[in-house]
Short mmCIF file of C-alpha atoms and ligand atoms in Angstrom, two decimals:
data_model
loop_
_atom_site.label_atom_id
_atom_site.label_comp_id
_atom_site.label_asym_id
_atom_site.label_seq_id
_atom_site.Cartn_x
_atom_site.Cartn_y
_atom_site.Cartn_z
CA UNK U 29 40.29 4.81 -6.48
CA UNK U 30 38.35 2.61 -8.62
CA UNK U 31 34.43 2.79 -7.90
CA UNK U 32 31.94 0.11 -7.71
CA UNK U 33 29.18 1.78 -10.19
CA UNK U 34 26.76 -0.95 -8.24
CA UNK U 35 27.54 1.00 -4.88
CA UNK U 36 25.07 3.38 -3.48
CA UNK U 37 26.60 6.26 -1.47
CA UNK U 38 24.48 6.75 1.83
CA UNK U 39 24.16 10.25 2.63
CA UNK U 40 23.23 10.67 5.78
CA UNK U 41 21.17 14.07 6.86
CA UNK U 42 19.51 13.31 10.04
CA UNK U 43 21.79 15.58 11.68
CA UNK U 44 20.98 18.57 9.57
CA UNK U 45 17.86 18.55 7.64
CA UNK U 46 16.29 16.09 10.09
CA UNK U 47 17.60 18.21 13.04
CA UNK U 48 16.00 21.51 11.39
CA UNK U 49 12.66 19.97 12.78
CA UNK U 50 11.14 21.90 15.42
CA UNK U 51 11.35 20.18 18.41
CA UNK U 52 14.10 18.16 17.41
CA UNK U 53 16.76 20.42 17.55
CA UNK U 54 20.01 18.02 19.63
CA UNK U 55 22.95 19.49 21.39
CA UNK U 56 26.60 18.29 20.43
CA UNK U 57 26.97 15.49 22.57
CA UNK U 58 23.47 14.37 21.07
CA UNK U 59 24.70 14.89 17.78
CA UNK U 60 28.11 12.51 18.45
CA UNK U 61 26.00 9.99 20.22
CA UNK U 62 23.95 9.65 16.99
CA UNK U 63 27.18 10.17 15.04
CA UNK U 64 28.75 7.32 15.99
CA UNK U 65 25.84 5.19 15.74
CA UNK U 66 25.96 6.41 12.02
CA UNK U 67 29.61 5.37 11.59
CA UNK U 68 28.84 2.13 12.95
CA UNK U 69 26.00 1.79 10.68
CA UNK U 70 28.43 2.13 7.94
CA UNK U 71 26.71 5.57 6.33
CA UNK U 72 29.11 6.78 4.16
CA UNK U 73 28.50 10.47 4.37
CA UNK U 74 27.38 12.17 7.61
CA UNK U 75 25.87 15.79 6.96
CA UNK U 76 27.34 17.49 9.95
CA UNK U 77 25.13 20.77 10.06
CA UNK U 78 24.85 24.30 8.49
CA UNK U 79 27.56 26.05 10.61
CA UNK U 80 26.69 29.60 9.44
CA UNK U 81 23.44 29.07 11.12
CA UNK U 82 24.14 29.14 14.61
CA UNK U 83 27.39 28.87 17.29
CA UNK U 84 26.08 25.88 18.26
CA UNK U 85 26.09 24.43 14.75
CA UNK U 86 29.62 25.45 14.01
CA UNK U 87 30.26 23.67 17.12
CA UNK U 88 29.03 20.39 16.38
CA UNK U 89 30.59 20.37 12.87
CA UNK U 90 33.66 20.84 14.53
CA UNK U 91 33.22 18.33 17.27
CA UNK U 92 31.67 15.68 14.71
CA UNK U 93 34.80 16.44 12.70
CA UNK U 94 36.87 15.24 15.67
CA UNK U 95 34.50 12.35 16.76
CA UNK U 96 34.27 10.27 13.40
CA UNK U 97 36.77 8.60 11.61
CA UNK U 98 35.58 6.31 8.13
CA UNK U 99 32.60 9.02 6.80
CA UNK U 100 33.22 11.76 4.55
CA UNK U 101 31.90 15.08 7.20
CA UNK U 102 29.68 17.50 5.49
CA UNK U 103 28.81 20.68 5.79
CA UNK U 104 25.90 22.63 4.18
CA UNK U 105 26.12 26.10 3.00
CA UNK U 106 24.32 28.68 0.50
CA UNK U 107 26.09 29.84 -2.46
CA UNK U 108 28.09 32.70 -0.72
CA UNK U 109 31.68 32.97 0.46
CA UNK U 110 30.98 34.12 4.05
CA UNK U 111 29.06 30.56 4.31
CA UNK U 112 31.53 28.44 2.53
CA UNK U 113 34.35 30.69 4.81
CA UNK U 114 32.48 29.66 8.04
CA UNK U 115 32.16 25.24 6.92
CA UNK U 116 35.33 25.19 5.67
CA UNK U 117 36.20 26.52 9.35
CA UNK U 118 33.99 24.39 10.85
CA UNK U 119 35.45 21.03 9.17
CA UNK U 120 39.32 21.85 9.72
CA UNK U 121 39.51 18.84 11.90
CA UNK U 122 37.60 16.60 8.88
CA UNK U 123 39.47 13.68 7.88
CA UNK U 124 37.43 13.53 4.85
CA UNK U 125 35.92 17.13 4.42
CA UNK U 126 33.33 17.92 2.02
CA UNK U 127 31.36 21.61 1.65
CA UNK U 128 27.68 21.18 0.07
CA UNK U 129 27.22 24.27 -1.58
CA UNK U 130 24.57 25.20 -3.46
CA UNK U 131 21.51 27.54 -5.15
CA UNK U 132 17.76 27.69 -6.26
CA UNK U 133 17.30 26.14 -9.65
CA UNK U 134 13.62 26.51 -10.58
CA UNK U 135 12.47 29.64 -12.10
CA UNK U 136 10.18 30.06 -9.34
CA UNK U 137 12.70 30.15 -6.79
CA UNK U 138 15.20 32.51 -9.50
CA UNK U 139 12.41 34.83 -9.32
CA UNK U 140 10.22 34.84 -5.93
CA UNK U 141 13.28 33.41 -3.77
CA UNK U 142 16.12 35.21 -5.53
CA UNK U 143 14.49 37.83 -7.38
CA UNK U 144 17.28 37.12 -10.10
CA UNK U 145 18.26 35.75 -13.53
CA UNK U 146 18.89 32.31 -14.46
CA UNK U 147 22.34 33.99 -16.08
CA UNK U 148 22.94 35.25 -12.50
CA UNK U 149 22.20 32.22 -10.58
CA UNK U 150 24.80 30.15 -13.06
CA UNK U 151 27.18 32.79 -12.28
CA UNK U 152 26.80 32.37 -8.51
CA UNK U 153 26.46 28.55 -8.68
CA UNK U 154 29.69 28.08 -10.26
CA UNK U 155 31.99 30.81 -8.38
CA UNK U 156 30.19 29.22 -5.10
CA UNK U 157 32.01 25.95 -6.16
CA UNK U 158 34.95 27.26 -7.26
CA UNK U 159 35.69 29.00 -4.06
CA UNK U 160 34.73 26.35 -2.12
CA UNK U 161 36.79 23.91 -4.11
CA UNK U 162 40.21 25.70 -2.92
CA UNK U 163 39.26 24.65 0.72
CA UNK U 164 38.76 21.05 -0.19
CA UNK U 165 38.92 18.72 -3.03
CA UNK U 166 35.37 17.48 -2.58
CA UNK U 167 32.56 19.92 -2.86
CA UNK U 168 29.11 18.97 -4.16
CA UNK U 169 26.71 21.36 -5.24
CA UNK U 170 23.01 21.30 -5.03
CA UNK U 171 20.49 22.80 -7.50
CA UNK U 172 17.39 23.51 -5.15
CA UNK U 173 14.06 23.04 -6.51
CA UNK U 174 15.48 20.68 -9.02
CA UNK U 175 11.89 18.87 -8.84
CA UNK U 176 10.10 21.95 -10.82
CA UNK U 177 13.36 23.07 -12.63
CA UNK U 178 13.49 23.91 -16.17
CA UNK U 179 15.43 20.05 -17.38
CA UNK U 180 17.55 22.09 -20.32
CA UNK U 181 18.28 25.09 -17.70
CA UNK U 182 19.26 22.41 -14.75
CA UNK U 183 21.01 20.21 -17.17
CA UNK U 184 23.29 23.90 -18.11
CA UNK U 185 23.82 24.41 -14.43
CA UNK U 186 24.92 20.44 -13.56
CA UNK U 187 27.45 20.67 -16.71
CA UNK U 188 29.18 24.10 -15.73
CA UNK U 189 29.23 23.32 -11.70
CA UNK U 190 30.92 19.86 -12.47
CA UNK U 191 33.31 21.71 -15.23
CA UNK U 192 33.97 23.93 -11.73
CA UNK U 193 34.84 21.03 -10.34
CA UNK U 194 32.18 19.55 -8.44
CA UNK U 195 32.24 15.93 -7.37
CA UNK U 196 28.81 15.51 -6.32
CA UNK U 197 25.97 17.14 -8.12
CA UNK U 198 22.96 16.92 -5.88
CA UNK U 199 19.36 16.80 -7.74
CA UNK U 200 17.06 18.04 -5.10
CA UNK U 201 13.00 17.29 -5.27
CA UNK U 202 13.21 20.24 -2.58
CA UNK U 203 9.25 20.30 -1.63
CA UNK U 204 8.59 16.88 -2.87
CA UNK U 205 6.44 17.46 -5.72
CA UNK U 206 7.80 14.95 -8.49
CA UNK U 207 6.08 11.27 -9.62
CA UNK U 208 9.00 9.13 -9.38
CA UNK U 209 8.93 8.36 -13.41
CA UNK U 210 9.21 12.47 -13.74
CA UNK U 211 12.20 12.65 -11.24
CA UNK U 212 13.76 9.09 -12.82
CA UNK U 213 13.51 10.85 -15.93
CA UNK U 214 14.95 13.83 -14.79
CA UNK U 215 18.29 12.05 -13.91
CA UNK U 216 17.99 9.63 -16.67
CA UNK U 217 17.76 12.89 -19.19
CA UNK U 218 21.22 14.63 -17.44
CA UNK U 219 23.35 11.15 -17.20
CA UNK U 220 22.37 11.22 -20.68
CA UNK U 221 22.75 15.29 -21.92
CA UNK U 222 25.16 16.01 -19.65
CA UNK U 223 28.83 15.71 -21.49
CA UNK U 224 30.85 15.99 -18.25
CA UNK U 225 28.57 13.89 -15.90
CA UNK U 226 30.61 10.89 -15.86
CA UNK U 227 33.21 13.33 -14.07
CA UNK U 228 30.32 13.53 -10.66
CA UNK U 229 28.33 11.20 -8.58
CA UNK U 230 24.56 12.18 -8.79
CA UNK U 231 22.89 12.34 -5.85
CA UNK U 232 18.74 12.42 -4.80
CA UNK U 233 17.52 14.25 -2.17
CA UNK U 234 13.79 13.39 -1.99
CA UNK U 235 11.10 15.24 0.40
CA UNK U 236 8.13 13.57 1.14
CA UNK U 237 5.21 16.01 0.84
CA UNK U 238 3.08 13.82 -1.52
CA UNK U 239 4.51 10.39 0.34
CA UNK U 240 6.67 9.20 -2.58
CA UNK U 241 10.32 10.28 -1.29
CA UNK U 242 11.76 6.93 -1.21
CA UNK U 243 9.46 6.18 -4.58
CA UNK U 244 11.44 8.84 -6.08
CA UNK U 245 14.45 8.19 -4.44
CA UNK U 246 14.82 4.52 -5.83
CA UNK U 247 13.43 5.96 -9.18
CA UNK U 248 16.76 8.22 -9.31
CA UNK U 249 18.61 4.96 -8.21
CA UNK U 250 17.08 3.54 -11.22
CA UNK U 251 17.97 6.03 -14.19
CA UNK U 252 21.72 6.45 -12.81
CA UNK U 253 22.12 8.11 -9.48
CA UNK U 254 24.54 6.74 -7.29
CA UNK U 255 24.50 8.84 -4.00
CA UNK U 256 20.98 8.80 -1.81
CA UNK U 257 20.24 11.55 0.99
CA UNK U 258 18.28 10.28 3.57
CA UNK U 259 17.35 10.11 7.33
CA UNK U 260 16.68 7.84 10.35
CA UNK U 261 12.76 7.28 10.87
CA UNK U 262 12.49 9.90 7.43
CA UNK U 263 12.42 12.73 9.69
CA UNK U 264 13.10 16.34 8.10
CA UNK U 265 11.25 19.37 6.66
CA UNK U 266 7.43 19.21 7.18
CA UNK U 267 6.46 15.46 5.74
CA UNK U 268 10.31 14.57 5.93
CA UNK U 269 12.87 13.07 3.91
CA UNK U 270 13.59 10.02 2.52
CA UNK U 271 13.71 7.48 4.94
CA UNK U 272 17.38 5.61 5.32
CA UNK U 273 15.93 2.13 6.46
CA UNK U 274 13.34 1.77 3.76
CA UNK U 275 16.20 2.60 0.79
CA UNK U 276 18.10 0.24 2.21
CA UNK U 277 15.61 -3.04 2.73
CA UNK U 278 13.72 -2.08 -0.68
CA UNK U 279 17.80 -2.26 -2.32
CA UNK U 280 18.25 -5.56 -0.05
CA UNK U 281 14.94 -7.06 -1.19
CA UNK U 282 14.83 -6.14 -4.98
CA UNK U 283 18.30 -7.90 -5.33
CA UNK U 284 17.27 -7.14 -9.82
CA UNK U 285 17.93 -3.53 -9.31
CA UNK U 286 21.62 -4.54 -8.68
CA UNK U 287 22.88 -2.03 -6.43
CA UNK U 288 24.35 -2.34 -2.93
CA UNK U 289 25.32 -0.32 -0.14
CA UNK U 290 27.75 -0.82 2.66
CA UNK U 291 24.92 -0.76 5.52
CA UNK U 292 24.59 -2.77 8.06
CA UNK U 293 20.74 -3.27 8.09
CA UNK U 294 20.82 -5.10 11.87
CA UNK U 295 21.24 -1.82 13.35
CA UNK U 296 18.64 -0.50 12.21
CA UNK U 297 16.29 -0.89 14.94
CA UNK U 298 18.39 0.38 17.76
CA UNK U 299 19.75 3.94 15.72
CA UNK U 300 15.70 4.39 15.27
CA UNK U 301 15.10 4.25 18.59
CA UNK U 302 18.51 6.32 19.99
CA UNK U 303 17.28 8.85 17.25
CA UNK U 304 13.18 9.08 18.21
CA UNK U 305 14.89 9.56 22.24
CA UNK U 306 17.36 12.00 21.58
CA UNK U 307 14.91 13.79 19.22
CA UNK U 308 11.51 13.10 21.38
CA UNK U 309 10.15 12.77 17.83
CA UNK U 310 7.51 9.76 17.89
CA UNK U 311 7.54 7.20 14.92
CA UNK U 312 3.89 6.19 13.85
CA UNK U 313 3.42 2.58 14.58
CA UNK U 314 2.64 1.58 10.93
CA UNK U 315 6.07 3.17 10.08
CA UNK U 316 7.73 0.71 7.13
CA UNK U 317 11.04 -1.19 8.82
CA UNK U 318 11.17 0.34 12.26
CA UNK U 319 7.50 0.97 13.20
CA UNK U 320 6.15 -0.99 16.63
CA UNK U 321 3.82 -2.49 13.95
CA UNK U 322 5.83 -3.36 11.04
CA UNK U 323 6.16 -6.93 12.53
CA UNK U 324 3.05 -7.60 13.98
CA UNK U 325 0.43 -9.81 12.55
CA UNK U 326 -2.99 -9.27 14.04
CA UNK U 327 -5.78 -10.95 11.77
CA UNK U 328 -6.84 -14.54 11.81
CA UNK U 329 -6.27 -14.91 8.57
CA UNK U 330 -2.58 -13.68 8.52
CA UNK U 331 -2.07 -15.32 11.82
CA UNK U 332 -2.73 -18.42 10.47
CA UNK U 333 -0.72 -18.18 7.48
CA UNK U 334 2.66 -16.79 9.67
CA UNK U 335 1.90 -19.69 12.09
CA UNK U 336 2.01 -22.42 8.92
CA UNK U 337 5.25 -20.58 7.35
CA UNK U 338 6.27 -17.05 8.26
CA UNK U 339 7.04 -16.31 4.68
CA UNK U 340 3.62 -16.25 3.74
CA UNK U 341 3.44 -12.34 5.47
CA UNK U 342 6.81 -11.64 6.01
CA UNK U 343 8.77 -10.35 3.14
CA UNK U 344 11.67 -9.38 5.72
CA UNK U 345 12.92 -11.07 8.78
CA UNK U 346 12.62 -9.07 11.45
CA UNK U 347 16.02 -9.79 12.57
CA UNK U 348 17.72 -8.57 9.66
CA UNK U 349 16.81 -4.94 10.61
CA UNK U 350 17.65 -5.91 14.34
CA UNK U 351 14.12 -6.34 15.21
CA UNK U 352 13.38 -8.51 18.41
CA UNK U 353 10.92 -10.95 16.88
CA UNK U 354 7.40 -10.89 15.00
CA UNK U 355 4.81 -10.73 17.07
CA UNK U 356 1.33 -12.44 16.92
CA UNK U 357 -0.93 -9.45 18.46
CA UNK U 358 -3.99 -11.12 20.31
CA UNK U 359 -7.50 -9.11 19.65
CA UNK U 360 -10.93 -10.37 18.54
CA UNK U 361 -9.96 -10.54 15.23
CA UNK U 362 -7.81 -13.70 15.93
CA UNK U 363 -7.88 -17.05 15.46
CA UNK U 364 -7.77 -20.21 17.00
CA UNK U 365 -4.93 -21.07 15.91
CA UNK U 366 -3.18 -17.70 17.92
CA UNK U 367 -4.51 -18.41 20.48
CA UNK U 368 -3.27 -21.91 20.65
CA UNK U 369 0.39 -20.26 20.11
CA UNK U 370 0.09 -18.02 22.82
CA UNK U 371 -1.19 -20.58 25.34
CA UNK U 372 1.53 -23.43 24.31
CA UNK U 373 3.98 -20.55 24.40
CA UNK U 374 2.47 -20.27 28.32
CA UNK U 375 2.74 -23.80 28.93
CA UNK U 376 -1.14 -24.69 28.40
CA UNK U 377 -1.51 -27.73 25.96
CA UNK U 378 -5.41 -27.91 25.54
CA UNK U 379 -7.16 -30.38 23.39
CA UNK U 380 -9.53 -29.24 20.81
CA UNK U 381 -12.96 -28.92 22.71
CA UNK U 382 -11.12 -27.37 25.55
CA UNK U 383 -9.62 -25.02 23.12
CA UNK U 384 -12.55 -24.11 21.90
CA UNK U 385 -14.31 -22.98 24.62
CA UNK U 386 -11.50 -21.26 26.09
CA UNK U 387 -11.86 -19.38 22.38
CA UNK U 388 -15.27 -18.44 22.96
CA UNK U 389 -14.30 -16.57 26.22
CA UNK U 390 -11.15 -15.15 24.71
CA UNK U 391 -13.26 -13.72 22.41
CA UNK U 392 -15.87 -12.59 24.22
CA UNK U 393 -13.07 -10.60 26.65
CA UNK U 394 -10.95 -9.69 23.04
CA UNK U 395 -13.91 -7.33 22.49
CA UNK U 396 -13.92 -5.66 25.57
CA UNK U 397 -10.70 -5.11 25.73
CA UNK U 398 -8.06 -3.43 23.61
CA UNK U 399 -5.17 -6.17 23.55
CA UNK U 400 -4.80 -9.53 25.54
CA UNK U 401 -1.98 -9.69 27.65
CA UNK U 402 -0.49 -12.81 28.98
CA UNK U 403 -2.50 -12.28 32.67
CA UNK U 404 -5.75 -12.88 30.83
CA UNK U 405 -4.62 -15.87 29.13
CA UNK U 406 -3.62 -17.50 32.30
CA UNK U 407 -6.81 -16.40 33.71
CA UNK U 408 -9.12 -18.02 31.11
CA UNK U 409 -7.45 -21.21 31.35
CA UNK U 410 -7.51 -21.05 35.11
CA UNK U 411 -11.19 -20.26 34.90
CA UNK U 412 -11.87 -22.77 32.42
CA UNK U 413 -10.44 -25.60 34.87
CA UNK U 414 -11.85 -24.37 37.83
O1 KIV J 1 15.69 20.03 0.19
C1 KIV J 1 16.68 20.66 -0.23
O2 KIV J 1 16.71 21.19 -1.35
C2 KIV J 1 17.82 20.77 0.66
C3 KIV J 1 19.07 21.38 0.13
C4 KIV J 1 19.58 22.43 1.05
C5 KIV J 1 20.08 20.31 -0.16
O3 KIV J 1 17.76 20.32 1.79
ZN1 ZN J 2 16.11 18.89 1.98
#
């Protein structure tokens, strides 16, 4: 199969990293519900679960395995053969199988996690893949802590796993700690050290303790990577992961980076909502792409700029990521000219000195008040012309 080398991979992990959230832990009907949605999406790699972890894990791999046709179905593991044993198990019903295998790669988590050697942690890396490899041909392998690793030490370990055959090699910022020129660099320096690299996809997997997973994320983009693991809303581990939506506009936007995935962005709205339900997991309103917020103007001054041409505050149509409309909040920061929207939208055509006083009481009520529904507008003009 010949590969695109514009195409970013979308690795989906909503289902396993996101799901490790307390609180947001979903059954397996859950899990196909948002499966599906994912397929329709068009993600092109759907990280099932961690079926050593629990019965019902194992479950869901397998019924996800059964549910989803077009994505490749993954299944996490640690570097041990009772794990890989247990996802290969899991994913027998896989049309397109893969085992994500993998082991600590810092010399922190060597020593405190592991209490090992970085000769020992090779040595388990590699045999991980190779036994994984003779349940199925695509295995990729990730090197935890990647963020603080060692670049000559991870650069050894991404050469000898993909000489083991892996076909992913998966550069985790594990607790998020990277500047996105240190992680671009990072993957620049093993696309160009590593001899065998050309053999692998590289793939980011970006946390979001310091808020600059999807910074780093597109930074890996950038310098070479071609695979991005991400979530819905950017849920996952404490500050989360890298969020799906805003990897995909920020790619749609910056057409000069070049790359393109096979998302459809219009759904983007509706799998944020089926996943903040099925997860009870609020998204903040200010929340890039699929916030409340993210298309509401609510100053006078960018009120009045929307109203003359939306492109002076919109950088993204709303209904490109399946978003009903922009919305021109009413408060007492306002203008006029809002105002005058909202009422023509109503059916009230007011002349200027009409309009002006009806402003006045608007804004006298706008303070008192936290937002101005469509009631009070009919009831200032009604007052007005009484
Ligand atoms: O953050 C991480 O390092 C992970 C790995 C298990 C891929 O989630
Ligand atoms: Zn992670």
């Amino acid at each position: 199969m010949i590969h695109d080398p514009n195409k970013v991979y979308i690795f989906d992990t909503t289902l396993r990293d996101g799901e490790q959230v307390p609180g947001c832990q979903l059954d397996t009907n859950q899990k196909i519900e948002i499966a599906k949605s994912l397929e329709l999406l068009g993600v092109d790699v759907i990280e099932a679960g961690f079926p050593v972890s629990s019965p019902g894990d194992f479950n869901s791999v397998i019924e996800l395995s059964k549910a989803v046709t077009n994505p490749v179905i993954c299944a996490l593991t640690r570097a041990n053969k009772n794990d890989i044993d247990v996802a290969a198990d899991a994913l027998r019903h896989a049309k397109r199988p893969r085992i994500h295998t993998g082991i600590g790669s810092s010399d922190f988590h060597i020593k405190h996690k592991f209490n090992s050697t970085r000769e020992d942690i090779l040595a388990r890396a590699v045999e991980a893949v190779k036994y994984a490899k003779k349940y199925v041909e695509d295995v990729e392998f990730y090197a935890e802590d990647a963020g603080r690793a060692d670049i000559e030490f991870l650069a050894k370990m991404v050469e000898a796993v993909i000489a083991a055959g892996a076909t992913v090699v998966n550069i985790p910022d594990t607790n998020g700690y990277c500047l996105p020129d240190q992680y671009g660099s990072k993957i620049l320096f093993l696309k160009e050290n590593v001899k065998n690299i050309d053999n692998a996809i590289i793939s980011v997997h970006c946390h979001n303790d310091l808020g600059l997973a999807t910074a780093n994320s597109i930074a890996g983009l950038q310098n070479g990577a071609r695979q991005v693991e991400c979530t819905i809303n950017g849920i996952g581990e404490r500050a989360g992961n890298t969020s799906m939506e805003e990897v995909v506009m920020i790619l749609k936007t910056h057409k000069v980076l070049g790359l393109n995935t096979s998302i459809d962005a219009t759904q983007f709205y509706d799998i944020s909502h089926t996943v903040r339900n099925q997860m009870n997991m609020p998204v903040q309103p200010n929340k890039a792409i699929v916030g409340a917020n993210a298309f509401s103007h609510s100053s006078g001054i960018h009120q009045d700029g929307f109203l003359k041409n939306r492109e002076n505050y919109e950088i993204i149509k709303p209904e490109d990521v399946g978003f009903p409309d922009a919305t021109i909040v009413l408060t007492a920061r306002s203008g006029r000219h809002a105002l005058k929207h909202h009422l023509e939208r109503l059916g009230h055509k007011l002349e200027k000195e009409h309009l002006d006083i009806v402003y006045k009481q608007f804004l006298v009520l706008a303070d008192s008040k936290q937002g101005i529904n469509d009631t009070d507008l009919n009831q200032l003009v009604a007052l007005h012309l009484a």
